[in-house]
CSV table of C-alpha atoms in Angstrom, one decimal:
chain,number,residue,atom,x,y,z
W,1,MET,CA,-99.3,48.5,-67.1
W,2,THR,CA,-102.5,47.1,-65.7
W,3,THR,CA,-105.5,49.4,-65.0
W,4,LEU,CA,-106.6,47.2,-62.0
W,5,SER,CA,-105.7,47.9,-58.4
W,6,ASN,CA,-103.2,45.8,-56.5
W,7,ARG,CA,-106.0,45.2,-54.1
W,8,ILE,CA,-108.2,43.3,-56.6
W,9,GLN,CA,-105.2,41.6,-58.2
W,10,ASN,CA,-104.1,40.2,-54.9
W,11,LEU,CA,-107.6,38.9,-54.1
W,12,SER,CA,-108.3,35.2,-54.9
W,13,GLU,CA,-111.5,34.0,-56.5
W,14,SER,CA,-113.7,32.1,-54.0
W,15,ALA,CA,-112.9,28.4,-54.4
W,16,THR,CA,-116.4,27.3,-53.6
W,17,ILE,CA,-117.9,29.6,-56.2
W,18,LYS,CA,-115.3,28.6,-58.7
W,19,MET,CA,-116.0,24.9,-58.4
W,20,ALA,CA,-119.8,25.5,-58.5
W,21,LYS,CA,-119.2,27.5,-61.7
W,22,LEU,CA,-117.2,24.7,-63.3
W,23,GLY,CA,-120.0,22.3,-62.4
W,24,ARG,CA,-122.7,24.5,-63.9
W,25,GLU,CA,-120.6,24.8,-67.1
W,26,LEU,CA,-120.5,21.0,-67.4
W,27,ALA,CA,-124.2,20.8,-66.7
W,28,ALA,CA,-124.9,23.3,-69.4
W,29,LYS,CA,-123.3,21.0,-71.8
W,30,GLY,CA,-125.7,18.2,-70.8
W,31,VAL,CA,-123.5,16.4,-68.3
W,32,ASP,CA,-125.3,15.1,-65.2
W,33,VAL,CA,-123.3,16.8,-62.5
W,34,ILE,CA,-124.0,16.4,-58.8
W,35,ASN,CA,-123.0,19.5,-56.9
W,36,LEU,CA,-121.4,18.9,-53.5
W,37,SER,CA,-119.4,22.1,-53.7
W,38,PHE,CA,-121.8,24.8,-52.6
W,39,GLY,CA,-122.9,25.5,-49.0
W,40,GLU,CA,-126.5,25.8,-49.9
W,41,PRO,CA,-129.4,23.8,-48.4
W,42,ASP,CA,-131.6,22.2,-51.0
W,43,PHE,CA,-134.7,22.9,-49.0
W,44,HIS,CA,-137.2,25.6,-50.0
W,45,THR,CA,-137.7,28.6,-47.8
W,46,PRO,CA,-140.6,27.9,-45.4
W,47,GLU,CA,-144.0,29.1,-46.7
W,48,TYR,CA,-144.7,31.4,-43.7
W,49,ILE,CA,-141.5,33.4,-44.5
W,50,LYS,CA,-142.4,33.7,-48.2
W,51,ASP,CA,-145.9,34.8,-47.3
W,52,ALA,CA,-144.4,37.6,-45.2
W,53,ALA,CA,-142.4,38.7,-48.2
W,54,LYS,CA,-145.4,38.7,-50.4
W,55,LYS,CA,-147.4,40.7,-47.8
W,56,ALA,CA,-144.5,43.2,-47.6
W,57,MET,CA,-144.7,43.9,-51.3
W,58,ASP,CA,-148.5,44.3,-51.1
W,59,ASP,CA,-148.0,46.6,-48.1
W,60,ASN,CA,-145.5,48.7,-50.1
W,61,PHE,CA,-142.4,48.0,-48.2
W,62,THR,CA,-140.5,49.0,-51.3
W,63,TYR,CA,-138.5,52.1,-50.2
W,64,TYR,CA,-135.0,52.6,-48.9
W,65,THR,CA,-134.4,51.0,-45.5
W,66,PRO,CA,-132.4,52.3,-42.5
W,67,VAL,CA,-128.7,51.3,-43.0
W,68,SER,CA,-128.7,49.1,-39.9
W,69,GLY,CA,-132.0,47.5,-40.7
W,70,TYR,CA,-135.7,48.0,-39.8
W,71,PRO,CA,-136.1,48.5,-36.0
W,72,ASP,CA,-138.6,45.6,-35.7
W,73,LEU,CA,-136.1,43.2,-37.4
W,74,ARG,CA,-133.3,44.3,-35.1
W,75,LYS,CA,-135.6,43.9,-32.1
W,76,ALA,CA,-136.5,40.4,-33.3
W,77,ILE,CA,-132.7,39.6,-33.6
W,78,ALA,CA,-132.1,40.9,-30.1
W,79,ALA,CA,-135.0,38.8,-28.8
W,80,LYS,CA,-133.6,35.7,-30.6
W,81,LEU,CA,-130.2,36.2,-29.0
W,82,LYS,CA,-131.8,36.6,-25.6
W,83,ASN,CA,-134.3,33.7,-25.9
W,84,GLU,CA,-132.1,31.2,-27.7
W,85,ASN,CA,-128.6,32.1,-26.6
W,86,GLY,CA,-129.0,33.9,-23.3
W,87,LEU,CA,-127.3,37.0,-24.6
W,88,ASP,CA,-128.3,40.5,-23.9
W,89,TYR,CA,-128.1,42.9,-26.8
W,90,ASP,CA,-130.2,45.9,-27.7
W,91,MET,CA,-131.1,47.0,-31.2
W,92,SER,CA,-128.4,49.6,-31.2
W,93,GLN,CA,-125.8,46.8,-31.2
W,94,ILE,CA,-127.3,45.0,-34.2
W,95,VAL,CA,-126.4,45.8,-37.9
W,96,VAL,CA,-128.3,43.9,-40.6
W,97,SER,CA,-126.3,43.4,-43.8
W,98,THR,CA,-126.7,41.9,-47.3
W,99,GLY,CA,-125.6,38.4,-46.2
W,100,ALA,CA,-123.3,37.2,-43.4
W,101,LYS,CA,-120.4,37.7,-45.8
W,102,GLN,CA,-120.9,41.4,-45.9
W,103,ALA,CA,-121.3,41.4,-42.1
W,104,ILE,CA,-117.8,39.8,-41.8
W,105,ALA,CA,-116.3,42.3,-44.2
W,106,ASN,CA,-117.8,45.2,-42.3
W,107,ALA,CA,-116.4,44.0,-39.0
W,108,VAL,CA,-112.9,43.2,-40.3
W,109,LEU,CA,-112.6,46.5,-42.2
W,110,CYS,CA,-113.8,48.4,-39.2
W,111,LEU,CA,-111.3,46.7,-36.8
W,112,VAL,CA,-108.1,45.8,-38.7
W,113,ASN,CA,-105.4,48.3,-39.6
W,114,PRO,CA,-102.8,47.6,-42.3
W,115,GLY,CA,-100.2,45.3,-41.0
W,116,GLU,CA,-102.2,44.1,-37.9
W,117,GLU,CA,-102.4,40.4,-37.4
W,118,VAL,CA,-105.6,38.3,-37.6
W,119,ILE,CA,-105.4,34.9,-36.1
W,120,ILE,CA,-107.4,32.2,-38.0
W,121,PRO,CA,-107.5,28.5,-37.1
W,122,THR,CA,-107.2,26.2,-40.0
W,123,PRO,CA,-109.2,24.8,-41.7
W,124,TYR,CA,-111.3,27.9,-42.2
W,125,TRP,CA,-113.9,29.3,-44.5
W,126,VAL,CA,-112.3,30.5,-47.7
W,127,SER,CA,-113.3,34.2,-47.4
W,128,TYR,CA,-111.8,34.8,-44.0
W,129,SER,CA,-108.2,35.3,-45.2
W,130,GLU,CA,-109.3,37.2,-48.4
W,131,VAL,CA,-111.3,39.7,-46.3
W,132,VAL,CA,-108.1,40.2,-44.2
W,133,LYS,CA,-106.2,40.9,-47.4
W,134,LEU,CA,-108.8,43.6,-48.3
W,135,ALA,CA,-108.1,45.2,-44.9
W,136,GLU,CA,-104.4,45.0,-45.6
W,137,GLY,CA,-104.0,42.9,-42.4
W,138,LYS,CA,-101.8,39.8,-42.0
W,139,SER,CA,-103.4,36.4,-41.5
W,140,VAL,CA,-101.7,34.2,-38.9
W,141,PHE,CA,-102.8,30.6,-39.1
W,142,ILE,CA,-103.1,28.0,-36.3
W,143,GLU,CA,-103.3,24.4,-37.5
W,144,ALA,CA,-106.1,22.3,-36.1
W,145,THR,CA,-105.6,18.7,-37.1
W,146,ALA,CA,-108.1,15.9,-37.7
W,147,GLU,CA,-106.7,14.3,-34.5
W,148,GLN,CA,-107.8,17.4,-32.6
W,149,ASN,CA,-111.2,17.1,-34.4
W,150,PHE,CA,-110.1,20.3,-36.1
W,151,LYS,CA,-110.3,22.4,-32.9
W,152,ILE,CA,-107.4,24.5,-31.5
W,153,THR,CA,-106.2,24.3,-28.0
W,154,ALA,CA,-105.6,27.2,-25.5
W,155,GLU,CA,-101.9,26.6,-25.7
W,156,GLN,CA,-101.9,27.0,-29.5
W,157,LEU,CA,-103.9,30.2,-29.2
W,158,GLU,CA,-101.5,31.6,-26.5
W,159,ALA,CA,-98.5,30.9,-28.7
W,160,ALA,CA,-100.1,32.7,-31.7
W,161,ILE,CA,-100.9,36.0,-30.0
W,162,THR,CA,-98.4,38.8,-30.3
W,163,PRO,CA,-98.6,42.6,-29.4
W,164,ASN,CA,-99.6,43.1,-33.1
W,165,SER,CA,-102.6,40.7,-32.9
W,166,LYS,CA,-105.9,42.5,-33.4
W,167,LEU,CA,-108.5,39.9,-34.2
W,168,PHE,CA,-109.3,36.2,-33.9
W,169,MET,CA,-111.7,34.7,-36.4
W,170,PHE,CA,-113.4,31.3,-36.2
W,171,SER,CA,-116.7,29.5,-36.9
W,172,SER,CA,-118.6,27.0,-34.7
W,173,PRO,CA,-120.2,24.9,-36.1
W,174,CYS,CA,-117.3,25.1,-38.5
W,175,ASN,CA,-117.2,25.4,-42.3
W,176,PRO,CA,-115.5,23.3,-43.7
W,177,THR,CA,-115.1,20.6,-41.0
W,178,GLY,CA,-118.4,20.5,-39.1
W,179,SER,CA,-116.6,20.7,-35.8
W,180,VAL,CA,-118.4,22.3,-32.8
W,181,TYR,CA,-116.7,23.9,-29.8
W,182,SER,CA,-118.2,22.9,-26.5
W,183,LYS,CA,-118.7,25.4,-23.6
W,184,ASP,CA,-115.6,24.0,-21.8
W,185,GLU,CA,-113.5,24.3,-24.9
W,186,LEU,CA,-114.6,27.9,-25.4
W,187,ALA,CA,-113.9,28.6,-21.7
W,188,SER,CA,-110.3,27.5,-22.1
W,189,LEU,CA,-109.9,29.9,-25.0
W,190,VAL,CA,-111.5,32.7,-23.1
W,191,LYS,CA,-108.9,32.4,-20.3
W,192,VAL,CA,-106.3,33.2,-22.9
W,193,PHE,CA,-108.3,36.1,-24.3
W,194,GLU,CA,-108.7,37.5,-20.8
W,195,LYS,CA,-104.9,38.0,-20.7
W,196,HIS,CA,-104.8,39.8,-24.0
W,197,PRO,CA,-107.4,42.6,-24.0
W,198,HIS,CA,-106.1,44.0,-27.3
W,199,VAL,CA,-107.5,41.0,-29.2
W,200,TYR,CA,-111.1,41.0,-30.6
W,201,ILE,CA,-113.0,37.9,-31.4
W,202,LEU,CA,-115.1,37.3,-34.5
W,203,SER,CA,-117.5,34.4,-33.9
W,204,ASP,CA,-119.2,33.1,-37.0
W,205,GLU,CA,-122.3,31.3,-35.8
W,206,ILE,CA,-124.2,31.0,-39.1
W,207,TYR,CA,-124.6,27.2,-38.7
W,208,GLU,CA,-125.7,27.3,-35.0
W,209,HIS,CA,-128.9,25.4,-35.6
W,210,ILE,CA,-127.3,22.7,-37.7
W,211,ASN,CA,-125.8,21.2,-34.6
W,212,PHE,CA,-125.9,17.5,-33.8
W,213,VAL,CA,-124.3,17.5,-30.3
W,214,GLY,CA,-126.8,19.6,-28.3
W,215,GLY,CA,-127.4,23.3,-27.8
W,216,HIS,CA,-125.2,25.9,-29.5
W,217,GLU,CA,-122.6,27.6,-27.3
W,218,SER,CA,-121.5,31.1,-28.2
W,219,ILE,CA,-118.3,32.6,-27.0
W,220,ALA,CA,-120.2,35.8,-26.3
W,221,GLN,CA,-121.7,34.2,-23.2
W,222,PHE,CA,-118.5,34.9,-21.3
W,223,GLU,CA,-119.0,38.4,-19.8
W,224,SER,CA,-115.3,39.0,-19.3
W,225,ILE,CA,-114.7,39.3,-23.1
W,226,LYS,CA,-118.2,39.9,-24.5
W,227,ASP,CA,-117.5,43.6,-25.3
W,228,ARG,CA,-114.7,42.3,-27.7
W,229,VAL,CA,-116.9,39.6,-29.4
W,230,VAL,CA,-118.5,40.2,-32.8
W,231,ILE,CA,-121.2,37.6,-33.5
W,232,ILE,CA,-121.8,36.9,-37.2
W,233,ASN,CA,-125.1,35.2,-38.0
W,234,GLY,CA,-127.9,35.2,-40.5
W,235,PHE,CA,-130.8,33.3,-42.1
W,236,SER,CA,-129.3,31.5,-45.0
W,237,LYS,CA,-128.5,28.1,-43.5
W,238,SER,CA,-131.0,27.6,-40.7
W,239,TYR,CA,-134.0,29.0,-42.7
W,240,ALA,CA,-132.9,28.0,-46.2
W,241,MET,CA,-132.7,31.6,-47.2
W,242,THR,CA,-129.5,31.7,-49.2
W,243,GLY,CA,-130.8,33.8,-52.1
W,244,TRP,CA,-132.4,36.3,-49.8
W,245,ARG,CA,-129.0,37.7,-48.8
W,246,ILE,CA,-129.5,38.7,-45.2
W,247,GLY,CA,-127.1,38.5,-42.2
W,248,TYR,CA,-126.1,40.6,-39.2
W,249,THR,CA,-123.6,41.4,-36.6
W,250,ALA,CA,-124.1,41.7,-32.8
W,251,SER,CA,-121.3,43.6,-31.2
W,252,SER,CA,-120.4,46.6,-28.9
W,253,LYS,CA,-122.2,49.8,-29.6
W,254,GLU,CA,-118.9,51.4,-30.8
W,255,LEU,CA,-118.3,48.7,-33.4
W,256,ALA,CA,-122.0,48.6,-34.5
W,257,ALA,CA,-121.9,52.3,-35.2
W,258,ALA,CA,-118.7,51.8,-37.2
W,259,CYS,CA,-120.3,48.9,-39.2
W,260,ASP,CA,-123.3,51.2,-39.9
W,261,LYS,CA,-120.9,53.9,-41.1
W,262,ILE,CA,-119.0,51.7,-43.6
W,263,GLN,CA,-122.2,50.0,-44.8
W,264,GLY,CA,-123.8,53.4,-45.4
W,265,GLN,CA,-121.0,54.2,-47.8
W,266,ILE,CA,-121.1,50.8,-49.7
W,267,THR,CA,-124.5,49.3,-49.9
W,268,SER,CA,-126.8,51.1,-47.4
W,269,GLY,CA,-129.6,49.1,-46.0
W,270,THR,CA,-130.5,45.5,-47.0
W,271,CYS,CA,-133.5,44.8,-49.2
W,272,SER,CA,-136.8,45.8,-47.6
W,273,ILE,CA,-138.7,42.7,-48.6
W,274,THR,CA,-135.9,40.5,-47.4
W,275,GLN,CA,-135.9,42.2,-44.0
W,276,ARG,CA,-139.7,41.6,-43.6
W,277,ALA,CA,-139.1,38.0,-44.4
W,278,GLY,CA,-136.3,37.8,-41.8
W,279,THR,CA,-138.5,39.3,-39.1
W,280,ALA,CA,-141.1,36.6,-39.9
W,281,ALA,CA,-138.5,33.9,-39.7
W,282,TYR,CA,-137.3,34.8,-36.2
W,283,GLU,CA,-140.9,35.4,-35.0
W,284,GLY,CA,-142.1,32.1,-36.4
W,285,GLY,CA,-140.4,29.7,-34.1
W,286,LEU,CA,-137.9,26.8,-34.8
W,287,GLU,CA,-140.1,24.0,-36.0
W,288,SER,CA,-139.0,24.2,-39.7
W,289,VAL,CA,-135.4,24.7,-38.5
W,290,HIS,CA,-135.4,21.6,-36.5
W,291,GLN,CA,-137.0,19.6,-39.3
W,292,MET,CA,-134.2,20.6,-41.6
W,293,ARG,CA,-131.6,19.9,-38.9
W,294,ASP,CA,-132.9,16.4,-38.4
W,295,GLU,CA,-132.8,15.7,-42.2
W,296,PHE,CA,-129.2,17.0,-42.3
W,297,GLN,CA,-128.3,14.6,-39.6
W,298,LYS,CA,-129.8,11.7,-41.5
W,299,ARG,CA,-127.8,12.7,-44.6
W,300,ARG,CA,-124.6,13.1,-42.5
W,301,ASP,CA,-124.9,9.5,-41.2
W,302,ILE,CA,-125.5,8.1,-44.7
W,303,VAL,CA,-122.5,9.9,-46.2
W,304,TYR,CA,-120.3,9.1,-43.3
W,305,ASN,CA,-120.9,5.3,-43.7
W,306,LEU,CA,-120.4,5.6,-47.5
W,307,LEU,CA,-117.1,7.5,-47.1
W,308,LYS,CA,-115.8,5.0,-44.5
W,309,ASN,CA,-116.1,2.3,-47.2
W,310,ILE,CA,-113.9,4.1,-49.7
W,311,ASP,CA,-110.3,2.8,-49.5
W,312,GLY,CA,-107.9,5.7,-48.9
W,313,ILE,CA,-110.4,8.1,-47.4
W,314,LYS,CA,-109.8,9.3,-43.8
W,315,VAL,CA,-112.9,11.0,-42.4
W,316,ASN,CA,-114.1,12.5,-39.1
W,317,LEU,CA,-117.7,12.5,-38.0
W,318,PRO,CA,-118.9,16.1,-38.2
W,319,GLU,CA,-120.7,17.5,-35.2
W,320,GLY,CA,-122.6,20.2,-37.1
W,321,ALA,CA,-123.0,22.2,-40.3
W,322,PHE,CA,-123.4,20.1,-43.5
W,323,TYR,CA,-119.9,19.3,-44.7
W,324,PHE,CA,-117.3,16.5,-44.7
W,325,PHE,CA,-113.6,17.4,-44.9
W,326,PRO,CA,-111.9,14.0,-45.5
W,327,ASP,CA,-108.1,13.6,-45.8
W,328,VAL,CA,-107.3,12.4,-49.3
W,329,THR,CA,-103.5,12.3,-49.2
W,330,SER,CA,-103.4,8.6,-50.0
W,331,PHE,CA,-104.3,9.5,-53.6
W,332,PHE,CA,-101.5,11.9,-54.1
W,333,GLY,CA,-99.0,10.7,-56.7
W,334,LYS,CA,-101.5,8.2,-58.2
W,335,SER,CA,-102.5,8.4,-61.9
W,336,TYR,CA,-105.3,7.5,-64.3
W,337,ASN,CA,-105.2,8.0,-68.1
W,338,GLY,CA,-101.9,9.8,-67.9
W,339,LYS,CA,-103.1,12.3,-65.3
W,340,THR,CA,-101.3,12.3,-62.0
W,341,ILE,CA,-102.9,13.7,-58.8
W,342,ASN,CA,-100.5,16.0,-57.0
W,343,ASP,CA,-102.7,17.7,-54.4
W,344,ALA,CA,-106.3,18.0,-53.1
W,345,ASP,CA,-107.2,20.7,-55.6
W,346,GLU,CA,-106.2,18.4,-58.5
W,347,LEU,CA,-108.1,15.5,-57.0
W,348,SER,CA,-111.2,17.7,-56.8
W,349,ILE,CA,-110.9,18.6,-60.5
W,350,TYR,CA,-110.3,14.9,-61.2
W,351,ILE,CA,-113.5,13.9,-59.4
W,352,LEU,CA,-115.5,16.6,-61.3
W,353,GLU,CA,-114.2,15.4,-64.7
W,354,GLU,CA,-114.2,11.7,-64.0
W,355,ALA,CA,-117.2,11.3,-61.7
W,356,ASN,CA,-119.2,14.4,-62.6
W,357,VAL,CA,-119.3,15.3,-58.9
W,358,SER,CA,-118.4,18.8,-57.8
W,359,THR,CA,-116.4,19.1,-54.6
W,360,VAL,CA,-113.8,21.7,-53.4
W,361,GLY,CA,-110.1,21.2,-52.8
W,362,GLY,CA,-108.8,22.1,-49.3
W,363,ASP,CA,-106.1,24.5,-50.2
W,364,SER,CA,-108.4,27.5,-50.0
W,365,PHE,CA,-109.6,26.3,-46.6
W,366,GLY,CA,-106.0,26.3,-45.3
W,367,ASP,CA,-105.5,22.5,-45.6
W,368,LYS,CA,-103.9,21.0,-48.6
W,369,ARG,CA,-104.6,17.4,-47.5
W,370,SER,CA,-108.4,17.4,-47.7
W,371,ILE,CA,-111.4,18.1,-49.9
W,372,ARG,CA,-114.7,19.6,-48.8
W,373,MET,CA,-118.0,17.8,-49.6
W,374,SER,CA,-121.4,19.3,-48.9
W,375,TYR,CA,-124.2,17.0,-48.0
W,376,ALA,CA,-126.9,19.6,-48.5
W,377,ALA,CA,-128.4,17.5,-51.3
W,378,ALA,CA,-131.2,14.9,-51.5
W,379,GLU,CA,-130.4,11.4,-50.2
W,380,ASP,CA,-130.6,9.8,-53.6
W,381,LYS,CA,-128.1,12.4,-55.1
W,382,LEU,CA,-125.7,11.8,-52.2
W,383,VAL,CA,-125.8,8.0,-52.6
W,384,GLU,CA,-125.2,8.3,-56.3
W,385,ALA,CA,-122.4,10.9,-55.8
W,386,LEU,CA,-120.5,8.7,-53.4
W,387,ARG,CA,-120.9,5.7,-55.8
W,388,ARG,CA,-119.4,7.8,-58.5
W,389,ILE,CA,-116.6,9.1,-56.3
W,390,LYS,CA,-115.7,5.6,-55.1
W,391,GLU,CA,-115.6,4.3,-58.7
W,392,ALA,CA,-113.4,7.2,-59.9
W,393,LEU,CA,-111.0,7.0,-57.0
W,394,GLY,CA,-110.7,3.2,-57.6
W,395,LYS,CA,-109.3,3.9,-61.0
W,396,LEU,CA,-106.3,5.8,-59.6
W,397,GLN,CA,-103.1,3.6,-59.4
């Protein structure tokens, strides 16, 4: 008899963390591994943000913080939502958490009862369905194909909603595909949600500034459904603050109070120094953010052209974030050195072992046909990684 709960035994290990771990283990043995598995910018946190953190320590911001976050940080978040997104929230609707991942978990655990359905378009970020498992909900998947640029239609959404549907979860820009929903595309989904007032919407907008098709569009801009929208956002991607662990929700006052309640029993308030850094980030403007975005776009174009020149790879041009999600089914059934590739996960392992490049198989993202490649790495690393991948795939017969 096991001592561990069914809850933890049913939970899958994060595929992105697993592949990054395997890559690090190889690197520890002296292997030159290029990591394209992790969703982490290779840029350093801007100096003005680090300076604010240093000042916070010198000013003795070293005590417990309010569960929902310092008031000045929540006011800065509300101001950002107003100035950048045209959205009206006050600080009572903002809950700061230890990363956007915790913000997602808070919201799902506060909304979803055992057995209730959570609608998730595929491909999706690996943790969405696992958090639903923790809440004992039921994930209902809608397939968004490459031909649709990985975006669902209003008709697909309508067909997926039942009286037992509680929540719809999606990201735009999307991890893992880089797809971005336009205002018109969101408006068509909103018309469906208007007919189903029992369905809440979790909008993961963590990549909003890594957007190559114009301004970010939030589904919360539609007043008819705004009180049912939970915005998830944070500082990790736009401000290169992954290790700082800071994210937040913006939602109705009722849900914000619930998130404060659950967080108060699990972690309490986010690190005081991190919060001071976050405040400085939002008060410091977008110059560094736009510089990083422009660099990501250059890298996207380089990788796109290299991927198009690999026989057997089918690839879309991402509109945002920093990932490619190419279809690799043409390699299934092929072999090298007695090893046959049966699916995308096995191909990802093959690429790691044969090319020393870490990617992530698509199964955990809800798409068995594809692999995810991050291009949040230096240009020379990306060029070398794609050279190695092309060479390794060329050996499969």
